[in-house]
Amino acid sequence: MKQTISYVILLALAFTSLGQELEVASIFTDHMVLQREKEVPVWGKSAPREKVTVSFAGQTLKTKAGKDGRWMVRLSPMKASLEGRDLVVSGRQEVVISDVLVGEVWICSGQSNMQFNANKSPEVRGLIPYAQNIRTFEVTRTVGLQEQEKVIGQWQEIHPSSAVAFSFAYFLQELAEVPVGIVLTAWGSSSIEAWMPRSMTGEVPHFKTIMEEFDADTATAKRVQEIVAKGKSRTGKEDVFLRRQPNILYNAMMHPLIPFANRGLVWCQGERNTRYLSGMPEVDEKNWFHRVCGMEEYGDVLKKWVQTYRQRWADEQMHFLVVMLPGFGKGTEAKKEIDPESPTEPSWAWMRESQSKVLELPNTSLINTIDLGEALDIHPADKLPIGQRGALLAAKRALNLKVPADGPVMQKVEQREGQLVVYFDDANRLKTTNGRKPSGFWIADESKNWVEAQAKIEGNRVVLSATEIGSPKYVRYAFAGKPKVNLVNEYGLPVYPFRTDDGEWGQ
């Protein structure tokens, strides 16, 4: 009798397995864009050991699903194409994904300034009538307590709702003259920790602490599950509760995208991690969401985050475009009201310096926004230059196009009698945007008492002096919350912020 029951159970399980319908990963839908010039993984699930064939653009690849029903093939690198073609996946059933283009695919991620709607930015909104050959997969904002296999969303023949993502796509499409596909996965007020896979606990100590606390907090896990179960009927307060948690955004909004082929990722995030200069504070019920790294630690965490994503995508060439935090006139929790032009206040200047650490890695770029932003508005509308500058950097660094993309970067500083001379890279025809003398420079001697400098342009250099300082030694440029800056190169690209002193961090 027991043997008969066992046989019936095994037979039922076998039929259940064979009944698994052929599926393609959820990122593959009609109207999608595939990445050109790279191998393109196509993957999914089927019945165990099922033979699967994938056909697209003259390529036909065959594979066999594993015991768990998972299968994958890799299309060979393809040229860009505006022709909408069918991607056909066949086994016991057939799945046809129609109107598939080949071009440039970029992921755009981050928090509220990436989510910021294109219609709220007049300059970006003005591009809408002229946009062409841009498609978007907008990831539905949700969370998962474990890494998810399926992402919620679909490809559409429209521009991204995000002002930054749309302006980036618009100018990249113009520069590359190929279709552009944007995968938009962003959620306001999310920290970098929200987009970190659990595996990073092994190399980021503060994240290990956060996740240990999260795991021990069964009440939070239960509440997360209850809110997710409500779907679109969740309240605004519940929405905030979800998006300010660690790790669980990654699980649902980023992990299911891997290993979808792309050229790179545009990262517009950091505001959430600016509340403290350094360290992870003790928090209470009112400010629980501040349990994140501070500005000093952010740069090293960002580097590890980039490296982790590249490992997960198995793509060391994946380019990361980091959006520098723009001008903003507020400080930290310890000192909220600051002088927005002072080079010594606890301002976003320190986060910008931390963000610049990403440039220590290959295939990275930092989009300079030091001339943008609003002193009292953390969500400024001037998003078009961000996308435009990002597109230029992507075209030059990732696509190897010959375009002017780099703003001047400090190369060295020489001491003269009573003066400092600053030399720059990419500084042909230095000029100011308002015809006045360069602003935003501060100098100091050994005492580290900073004084606003008198600056003048000499060719591709800037000469600095101040009557109060006889022997200047150090310089800080645009190193403030909301500095007044006007120095650009011949292409109108602003000079990157910098400081030459090696004093204690945050002072």
Coordinates of C-alpha atoms in Angstrom, one line a residue:
M1 CA 0.0 0.0 0.0
K2 CA 2.8 2.4 0.9
Q3 CA 4.6 1.6 -2.4
T4 CA 1.4 2.4 -4.3
I5 CA 1.0 5.8 -2.6
S6 CA 4.7 6.7 -3.2
Y7 CA 4.3 5.8 -6.9
V8 CA 1.2 8.0 -7.2
I9 CA 3.0 10.9 -5.6
L10 CA 6.1 10.5 -7.8
L11 CA 3.8 10.3 -10.9
A12 CA 2.0 13.4 -9.8
L13 CA 5.2 15.3 -9.3
A14 CA 6.4 14.2 -12.7
F15 CA 3.3 15.5 -14.4
T16 CA 3.6 18.7 -12.5
S17 CA 7.1 19.2 -13.7
L18 CA 6.2 18.4 -17.3
G19 CA 3.3 20.8 -17.0
Q20 CA 5.7 23.7 -16.5
E21 CA 5.0 26.1 -19.3
L22 CA 7.9 27.5 -21.3
E23 CA 8.8 31.0 -19.9
V24 CA 11.2 33.7 -20.8
A25 CA 12.6 36.0 -18.2
S26 CA 10.1 38.8 -17.4
I27 CA 12.4 41.6 -18.7
F28 CA 11.8 40.1 -22.2
T29 CA 8.5 41.6 -23.6
D30 CA 7.2 43.0 -26.8
H31 CA 8.8 46.3 -27.9
M32 CA 12.1 45.7 -26.0
V33 CA 15.6 46.8 -26.9
L34 CA 18.5 44.5 -26.9
Q35 CA 22.1 45.6 -26.3
R36 CA 24.2 45.9 -29.4
E37 CA 27.9 44.8 -29.7
K38 CA 27.7 42.5 -26.6
E39 CA 26.6 38.9 -26.0
V40 CA 23.0 39.0 -25.0
P41 CA 21.8 36.4 -22.5
V42 CA 18.3 35.1 -23.0
W43 CA 17.0 32.9 -20.2
G44 CA 13.9 31.4 -18.6
K45 CA 12.2 28.3 -17.3
S46 CA 10.6 25.2 -18.8
A47 CA 10.0 21.6 -18.0
P48 CA 13.2 19.8 -16.7
R49 CA 15.4 18.7 -19.5
E50 CA 13.2 20.3 -22.1
K51 CA 15.0 21.2 -25.4
V52 CA 14.7 25.0 -26.0
T53 CA 15.5 26.9 -29.2
V54 CA 16.0 30.7 -29.4
S55 CA 15.9 32.4 -32.8
F56 CA 16.5 36.1 -33.5
A57 CA 18.1 38.2 -36.3
G58 CA 19.4 35.2 -38.2
Q59 CA 20.7 33.4 -35.1
T60 CA 19.3 30.1 -33.9
L61 CA 20.6 28.7 -30.6
K62 CA 19.7 25.4 -29.0
T63 CA 20.0 24.4 -25.4
K64 CA 18.6 21.9 -22.9
A65 CA 17.0 23.0 -19.6
G66 CA 18.6 21.7 -16.4
K67 CA 17.0 19.5 -13.8
D68 CA 15.4 22.6 -12.2
G69 CA 14.0 23.7 -15.6
R70 CA 16.3 26.7 -16.0
W71 CA 17.8 27.4 -19.4
M72 CA 20.0 30.1 -21.0
V73 CA 21.5 30.9 -24.3
R74 CA 23.7 33.8 -25.4
L75 CA 23.1 35.6 -28.7
S76 CA 26.3 36.7 -30.4
P77 CA 27.0 40.4 -30.5
M78 CA 24.7 42.2 -33.0
K79 CA 24.7 45.5 -34.8
A80 CA 22.2 48.2 -34.0
S81 CA 18.9 47.9 -35.8
L82 CA 15.7 50.0 -36.1
E83 CA 13.8 47.0 -37.6
G84 CA 11.3 45.5 -35.2
R85 CA 11.9 41.7 -35.4
D86 CA 10.5 38.7 -33.6
L87 CA 12.5 36.9 -30.9
V88 CA 11.1 33.3 -30.9
V89 CA 11.6 30.9 -28.1
S90 CA 10.3 27.4 -28.7
G91 CA 10.1 24.1 -26.9
R92 CA 6.9 22.2 -26.2
Q93 CA 5.3 25.6 -26.6
E94 CA 6.4 28.7 -28.4
V95 CA 6.8 32.2 -27.1
V96 CA 7.1 35.1 -29.6
I97 CA 8.4 38.5 -28.4
S98 CA 7.6 41.0 -31.2
D99 CA 9.0 44.3 -32.3
V100 CA 12.5 43.8 -30.8
L101 CA 15.1 46.5 -31.6
V102 CA 18.9 46.4 -31.1
G103 CA 20.7 49.5 -29.7
E104 CA 22.0 51.0 -26.5
V105 CA 20.5 49.7 -23.2
W106 CA 21.1 51.6 -20.0
I107 CA 19.8 51.1 -16.5
C108 CA 18.8 54.3 -14.7
S109 CA 18.5 53.9 -10.9
G110 CA 18.6 55.9 -7.7
Q111 CA 16.2 57.8 -5.5
S112 CA 13.8 60.8 -5.9
N113 CA 15.9 63.0 -8.2
M114 CA 16.1 60.0 -10.6
Q115 CA 12.4 59.4 -10.1
F116 CA 11.7 63.2 -10.7
N117 CA 9.1 63.4 -13.5
A118 CA 10.1 64.8 -16.9
N119 CA 6.9 66.9 -17.0
K120 CA 8.1 68.8 -13.9
S121 CA 11.2 70.0 -15.7
P122 CA 10.3 72.6 -18.4
E123 CA 13.5 72.1 -20.4
V124 CA 13.1 68.4 -20.4
R125 CA 9.4 68.5 -21.2
G126 CA 10.3 70.6 -24.2
L127 CA 12.2 67.6 -25.7
I128 CA 9.1 65.3 -25.7
P129 CA 7.8 66.3 -29.2
Y130 CA 11.2 65.6 -30.7
A131 CA 12.0 62.2 -29.1
Q132 CA 12.4 59.2 -31.3
N133 CA 13.6 55.7 -31.1
I134 CA 13.5 55.6 -27.3
R135 CA 11.9 52.8 -25.4
T136 CA 11.4 52.2 -21.7
F137 CA 10.9 49.4 -19.2
E138 CA 9.8 51.0 -15.9
V139 CA 10.2 48.7 -13.0
T140 CA 7.2 48.7 -10.7
R141 CA 8.2 50.0 -7.3
T142 CA 8.0 47.1 -4.8
V143 CA 10.2 45.1 -2.4
G144 CA 11.1 41.5 -1.7
L145 CA 12.4 39.9 1.5
Q146 CA 14.4 37.5 -0.7
E147 CA 16.0 37.9 -4.2
Q148 CA 13.2 37.7 -6.7
E149 CA 13.3 36.0 -10.1
K150 CA 10.6 38.1 -11.8
V151 CA 10.5 41.9 -12.3
I152 CA 7.2 43.7 -12.7
G153 CA 6.9 45.9 -15.7
Q154 CA 6.9 45.8 -19.5
W155 CA 8.6 47.5 -22.4
Q156 CA 6.8 50.5 -23.9
E157 CA 7.4 52.6 -27.0
I158 CA 7.6 55.8 -24.9
H159 CA 10.3 57.9 -23.3
P160 CA 11.1 57.4 -19.6
S161 CA 9.0 59.2 -17.1
S162 CA 12.2 60.3 -15.3
A163 CA 13.6 63.7 -16.3
V164 CA 17.2 62.6 -15.9
A165 CA 16.7 59.3 -17.7
F166 CA 14.7 60.9 -20.5
S167 CA 17.2 63.7 -21.2
F168 CA 20.0 61.2 -21.0
A169 CA 18.3 58.9 -23.5
Y170 CA 17.3 61.8 -25.8
F171 CA 20.9 63.1 -26.2
L172 CA 22.5 59.6 -26.3
Q173 CA 20.1 58.7 -29.1
E174 CA 21.1 61.8 -31.0
L175 CA 24.8 61.2 -30.5
A176 CA 24.9 57.4 -31.2
E177 CA 22.1 57.5 -33.8
V178 CA 20.8 54.1 -32.6
P179 CA 17.7 53.0 -30.7
V180 CA 18.0 53.6 -26.9
G181 CA 16.3 51.4 -24.3
I182 CA 16.1 52.6 -20.7
V183 CA 15.4 50.3 -17.8
L184 CA 14.1 52.7 -15.1
T185 CA 14.3 51.3 -11.6
A186 CA 14.2 54.1 -9.0
W187 CA 12.5 55.0 -5.7
G188 CA 12.5 58.2 -3.8
S189 CA 14.3 58.5 -0.4
S190 CA 16.1 55.2 -0.9
S191 CA 19.6 54.8 0.5
I192 CA 22.5 53.0 -1.3
E193 CA 21.9 50.3 1.3
A194 CA 18.4 49.7 -0.2
W195 CA 20.1 48.7 -3.5
M196 CA 22.7 46.4 -2.0
P197 CA 22.5 42.6 -2.3
R198 CA 22.8 40.7 1.0
S199 CA 26.1 39.3 -0.1
M200 CA 27.7 42.6 0.5
T201 CA 27.4 42.0 4.3
G202 CA 30.6 40.0 3.9
E203 CA 32.7 43.1 2.9
V204 CA 30.8 46.1 4.3
P205 CA 30.8 46.0 8.1
H206 CA 28.1 48.6 8.7
F207 CA 25.8 46.8 6.2
K208 CA 26.3 43.5 8.0
T209 CA 25.2 45.3 11.2
I210 CA 22.1 46.7 9.5
M211 CA 21.0 43.4 8.0
E212 CA 21.6 41.6 11.4
E213 CA 19.3 44.1 13.0
F214 CA 16.8 43.8 10.1
D215 CA 16.7 40.0 10.4
A216 CA 16.2 40.2 14.2
D217 CA 13.3 42.6 13.7
T218 CA 10.5 40.2 12.9
A219 CA 7.8 42.9 13.3
T220 CA 9.3 44.8 10.4
A221 CA 9.4 41.8 8.2
K222 CA 5.8 41.0 9.0
R223 CA 4.8 44.6 8.3
V224 CA 6.7 44.6 5.0
Q225 CA 4.8 41.5 3.9
E226 CA 1.4 43.0 4.9
I227 CA 2.1 46.2 3.0
V228 CA 3.3 44.4 -0.1
A229 CA 0.1 42.2 0.0
K230 CA -2.0 45.4 -0.3
G231 CA -0.5 46.2 -3.7
K232 CA -1.5 49.6 -5.1
S233 CA -3.9 50.2 -2.1
R234 CA -1.0 50.9 0.3
T235 CA -0.8 54.3 1.9
G236 CA 1.8 57.0 1.3
K237 CA 3.2 56.3 4.8
E238 CA 3.4 52.6 4.1
D239 CA 5.2 53.4 0.8
V240 CA 7.8 55.4 2.7
F241 CA 8.2 52.6 5.1
L242 CA 9.0 50.2 2.3
R243 CA 11.4 52.3 0.3
R244 CA 13.6 53.3 3.3
Q245 CA 14.4 49.7 4.2
P246 CA 17.8 48.1 3.4
N247 CA 18.4 45.5 0.7
I248 CA 14.7 44.7 -0.1
L249 CA 14.6 47.2 -3.1
Y250 CA 17.5 45.4 -4.6
N251 CA 15.8 42.1 -4.2
A252 CA 12.7 43.1 -6.2
M253 CA 13.8 45.9 -8.4
M254 CA 17.3 45.1 -9.4
H255 CA 18.2 41.5 -8.9
P256 CA 15.6 40.1 -11.5
L257 CA 17.3 42.2 -14.2
I258 CA 20.5 40.3 -13.9
P259 CA 22.1 39.3 -16.3
F260 CA 20.2 41.4 -18.9
A261 CA 22.7 42.8 -21.3
N262 CA 23.3 46.5 -21.0
R263 CA 26.0 49.1 -21.7
G264 CA 25.9 50.7 -18.2
L265 CA 24.0 52.2 -15.3
V266 CA 23.3 55.8 -14.5
W267 CA 23.2 56.2 -10.7
C268 CA 21.4 59.3 -9.2
Q269 CA 21.5 58.7 -5.5
G270 CA 23.2 60.0 -2.4
E271 CA 20.9 62.6 -0.7
R272 CA 19.6 60.0 1.7
N273 CA 23.2 59.3 2.9
T274 CA 24.0 63.0 3.6
R275 CA 22.4 63.4 7.0
Y276 CA 25.7 62.6 8.8
L277 CA 29.3 63.5 8.0
S278 CA 30.6 60.1 9.2
G279 CA 29.5 57.0 10.9
M280 CA 26.1 55.3 11.3
P281 CA 24.1 56.9 14.1
E282 CA 22.1 55.3 16.8
V283 CA 18.4 55.9 16.0
D284 CA 15.0 55.8 17.5
E285 CA 11.5 55.2 16.3
K286 CA 11.3 58.7 14.7
N287 CA 14.5 58.6 12.7
W288 CA 15.0 54.8 12.1
F289 CA 15.6 55.5 8.5
H290 CA 19.0 57.2 9.3
R291 CA 20.6 53.8 9.9
V292 CA 22.8 54.2 6.8
C293 CA 26.4 55.1 6.2
G294 CA 27.5 58.7 6.4
M295 CA 29.2 60.8 3.7
E296 CA 32.8 59.9 4.6
E297 CA 32.1 56.2 4.2
Y298 CA 29.8 56.5 1.1
G299 CA 32.6 56.6 -1.5
D300 CA 34.2 53.3 -0.4
V301 CA 30.7 51.7 -0.2
L302 CA 29.9 53.0 -3.7
K303 CA 33.1 51.5 -5.1
K304 CA 32.2 48.1 -3.6
W305 CA 28.7 48.4 -4.8
V306 CA 29.9 49.0 -8.4
Q307 CA 32.3 46.0 -8.2
T308 CA 29.5 43.8 -6.8
Y309 CA 27.1 44.7 -9.6
R310 CA 29.8 44.0 -12.2
Q311 CA 30.5 40.6 -10.7
R312 CA 26.8 39.8 -10.7
W313 CA 26.4 40.8 -14.3
A314 CA 29.7 39.1 -15.2
D315 CA 30.6 42.3 -17.1
E316 CA 33.7 44.3 -16.1
Q317 CA 33.0 46.7 -18.9
M318 CA 29.6 47.8 -17.5
H319 CA 30.0 51.5 -17.3
F320 CA 28.8 53.4 -14.2
L321 CA 27.7 57.1 -14.6
V322 CA 27.4 58.6 -11.1
V323 CA 25.4 61.9 -10.9
M324 CA 27.2 64.3 -8.5
L325 CA 24.9 65.9 -5.9
P326 CA 24.1 69.4 -7.1
G327 CA 24.1 72.6 -5.1
F328 CA 22.0 72.6 -1.9
G329 CA 22.2 75.0 1.0
K330 CA 21.3 72.8 4.0
G331 CA 23.7 70.9 6.3
T332 CA 23.6 67.7 8.4
E333 CA 21.6 66.6 11.4
A334 CA 24.2 68.0 13.7
K335 CA 24.1 71.4 12.0
K336 CA 21.1 71.9 9.6
E337 CA 21.5 75.7 9.0
I338 CA 24.8 76.5 7.3
D339 CA 26.4 79.2 5.2
P340 CA 25.8 77.6 1.8
E341 CA 28.9 79.3 0.3
S342 CA 31.4 78.5 3.1
P343 CA 34.1 75.9 2.3
T344 CA 34.2 74.6 5.9
E345 CA 30.6 73.9 6.7
P346 CA 29.2 70.3 7.0
S347 CA 27.7 70.5 3.6
W348 CA 27.1 68.3 0.5
A349 CA 30.7 69.3 -0.6
W350 CA 31.9 66.3 1.4
M351 CA 29.5 63.9 -0.3
R352 CA 30.7 65.1 -3.7
E353 CA 34.2 64.4 -2.7
S354 CA 33.2 61.0 -1.5
Q355 CA 31.3 60.3 -4.7
S356 CA 34.4 61.1 -6.7
K357 CA 36.1 58.0 -5.3
V358 CA 34.2 56.0 -7.9
L359 CA 36.6 57.4 -10.5
E360 CA 39.4 55.2 -8.9
L361 CA 37.6 52.3 -10.7
P362 CA 37.9 51.8 -14.5
N363 CA 34.8 52.4 -16.7
T364 CA 33.3 55.0 -14.4
S365 CA 32.3 58.7 -14.9
L366 CA 31.1 61.5 -12.6
I367 CA 28.5 63.8 -14.0
N368 CA 29.4 67.3 -12.8
T369 CA 26.4 69.2 -11.4
I370 CA 28.1 71.8 -9.3
D371 CA 26.5 74.7 -11.2
L372 CA 23.0 73.2 -10.8
G373 CA 20.5 72.8 -7.9
E374 CA 18.7 75.1 -5.6
A375 CA 19.8 76.3 -2.1
L376 CA 16.4 75.4 -0.5
D377 CA 15.0 72.8 -2.8
I378 CA 16.3 69.2 -2.6
H379 CA 14.4 68.4 -5.8
P380 CA 15.5 71.1 -8.4
A381 CA 14.0 71.1 -11.8
D382 CA 17.2 71.7 -13.8
K383 CA 17.6 68.1 -14.9
L384 CA 18.3 68.6 -18.6
P385 CA 22.1 69.4 -18.2
I386 CA 22.5 66.2 -16.1
G387 CA 21.1 64.0 -18.9
Q388 CA 23.0 66.0 -21.6
R389 CA 26.4 65.8 -19.8
G390 CA 25.8 62.1 -18.9
A391 CA 25.1 61.3 -22.6
L392 CA 28.3 63.0 -23.6
L393 CA 30.3 61.1 -21.1
A394 CA 28.6 57.8 -22.1
A395 CA 29.3 58.5 -25.8
K396 CA 32.9 59.3 -25.2
R397 CA 33.8 56.8 -22.5
A398 CA 31.6 53.8 -23.2
L399 CA 30.9 54.2 -27.0
N400 CA 34.3 55.7 -28.0
L401 CA 32.8 58.6 -29.9
K402 CA 34.9 61.7 -30.4
V403 CA 32.8 64.2 -28.5
P404 CA 33.7 66.9 -26.0
A405 CA 32.5 65.5 -22.7
D406 CA 34.9 66.5 -19.9
G407 CA 34.8 69.6 -17.8
P408 CA 38.1 70.9 -16.5
V409 CA 39.8 68.9 -13.7
M410 CA 42.4 70.3 -11.4
Q411 CA 45.8 68.9 -12.5
K412 CA 48.2 70.6 -10.1
V413 CA 48.7 73.8 -8.1
E414 CA 52.0 75.7 -8.0
Q415 CA 53.0 78.2 -5.4
R416 CA 54.3 81.6 -6.5
E417 CA 55.2 84.5 -4.3
G418 CA 51.9 85.5 -2.7
Q419 CA 49.9 83.5 -5.2
L420 CA 48.7 80.0 -6.2
V421 CA 48.4 79.0 -9.8
V422 CA 45.9 76.3 -10.7
Y423 CA 46.4 74.1 -13.8
F424 CA 43.6 72.1 -15.3
D425 CA 43.0 69.3 -17.8
D426 CA 40.4 69.8 -20.5
A427 CA 40.6 73.6 -20.0
N428 CA 40.9 75.0 -23.4
R429 CA 39.7 78.6 -23.6
L430 CA 38.8 78.9 -19.9
K431 CA 36.0 81.5 -19.5
T432 CA 33.3 82.5 -17.1
T433 CA 29.6 82.2 -17.9
N434 CA 28.8 85.8 -16.8
G435 CA 32.0 87.6 -18.0
R436 CA 33.1 88.3 -14.5
K437 CA 36.2 87.0 -12.6
P438 CA 36.1 83.4 -11.6
S439 CA 34.3 82.8 -8.3
G440 CA 34.1 80.0 -5.8
F441 CA 37.8 79.8 -5.0
W442 CA 39.1 79.9 -1.4
I443 CA 42.7 79.8 -0.2
A444 CA 44.5 79.3 3.1
D445 CA 48.0 79.2 4.5
E446 CA 49.3 76.8 7.1
S447 CA 46.8 78.1 9.6
K448 CA 43.9 76.7 7.5
N449 CA 42.0 79.9 7.9
W450 CA 40.1 80.1 4.7
V451 CA 39.7 83.4 2.8
E452 CA 37.8 84.0 -0.5
A453 CA 40.4 84.4 -3.2
Q454 CA 40.7 86.9 -6.0
A455 CA 40.9 84.9 -9.2
K456 CA 42.0 85.7 -12.7
I457 CA 42.3 83.6 -15.8
E458 CA 45.7 83.3 -17.5
G459 CA 45.2 81.1 -20.6
N460 CA 44.3 77.7 -19.3
R461 CA 45.3 78.5 -15.7
V462 CA 43.7 80.4 -12.9
V463 CA 45.8 82.6 -10.6
L464 CA 44.7 83.1 -7.0
S465 CA 45.6 85.6 -4.3
A466 CA 44.2 87.4 -1.3
T467 CA 45.5 90.5 0.6
E468 CA 44.9 88.7 3.9
I469 CA 47.3 85.8 3.0
G470 CA 50.9 86.4 2.3
S471 CA 51.9 82.8 1.6
P472 CA 48.9 80.8 0.4
K473 CA 49.3 77.0 0.4
Y474 CA 45.9 75.4 -0.1
V475 CA 42.9 75.9 -2.3
R476 CA 39.3 74.8 -2.3
Y477 CA 37.1 75.3 -5.3
A478 CA 33.3 75.0 -5.4
F479 CA 33.7 73.2 -2.1
A480 CA 30.5 74.4 -0.4
G481 CA 26.8 73.4 -0.2
K482 CA 25.7 75.8 -2.8
P483 CA 28.8 77.6 -4.2
K484 CA 28.6 80.5 -6.7
V485 CA 30.5 79.2 -9.7
N486 CA 31.0 80.5 -13.2
L487 CA 34.1 78.9 -14.6
V488 CA 33.8 76.7 -17.7
N489 CA 35.8 75.5 -20.7
E490 CA 35.2 76.3 -24.3
Y491 CA 32.3 73.8 -24.5
G492 CA 30.5 75.4 -21.5
L493 CA 31.3 72.4 -19.2
P494 CA 31.9 73.4 -15.6
V495 CA 35.1 72.9 -13.6
Y496 CA 34.9 70.0 -11.2
P497 CA 35.1 70.8 -7.4
F498 CA 38.3 70.1 -5.6
R499 CA 40.4 70.8 -2.6
T500 CA 44.2 70.4 -2.1
D501 CA 44.4 70.5 1.7
D502 CA 44.9 67.2 3.5
G503 CA 43.2 68.2 6.7
E504 CA 40.9 66.1 8.8
W505 CA 37.9 64.9 6.8
G506 CA 34.8 67.0 7.2
Q507 CA 36.5 70.2 8.4

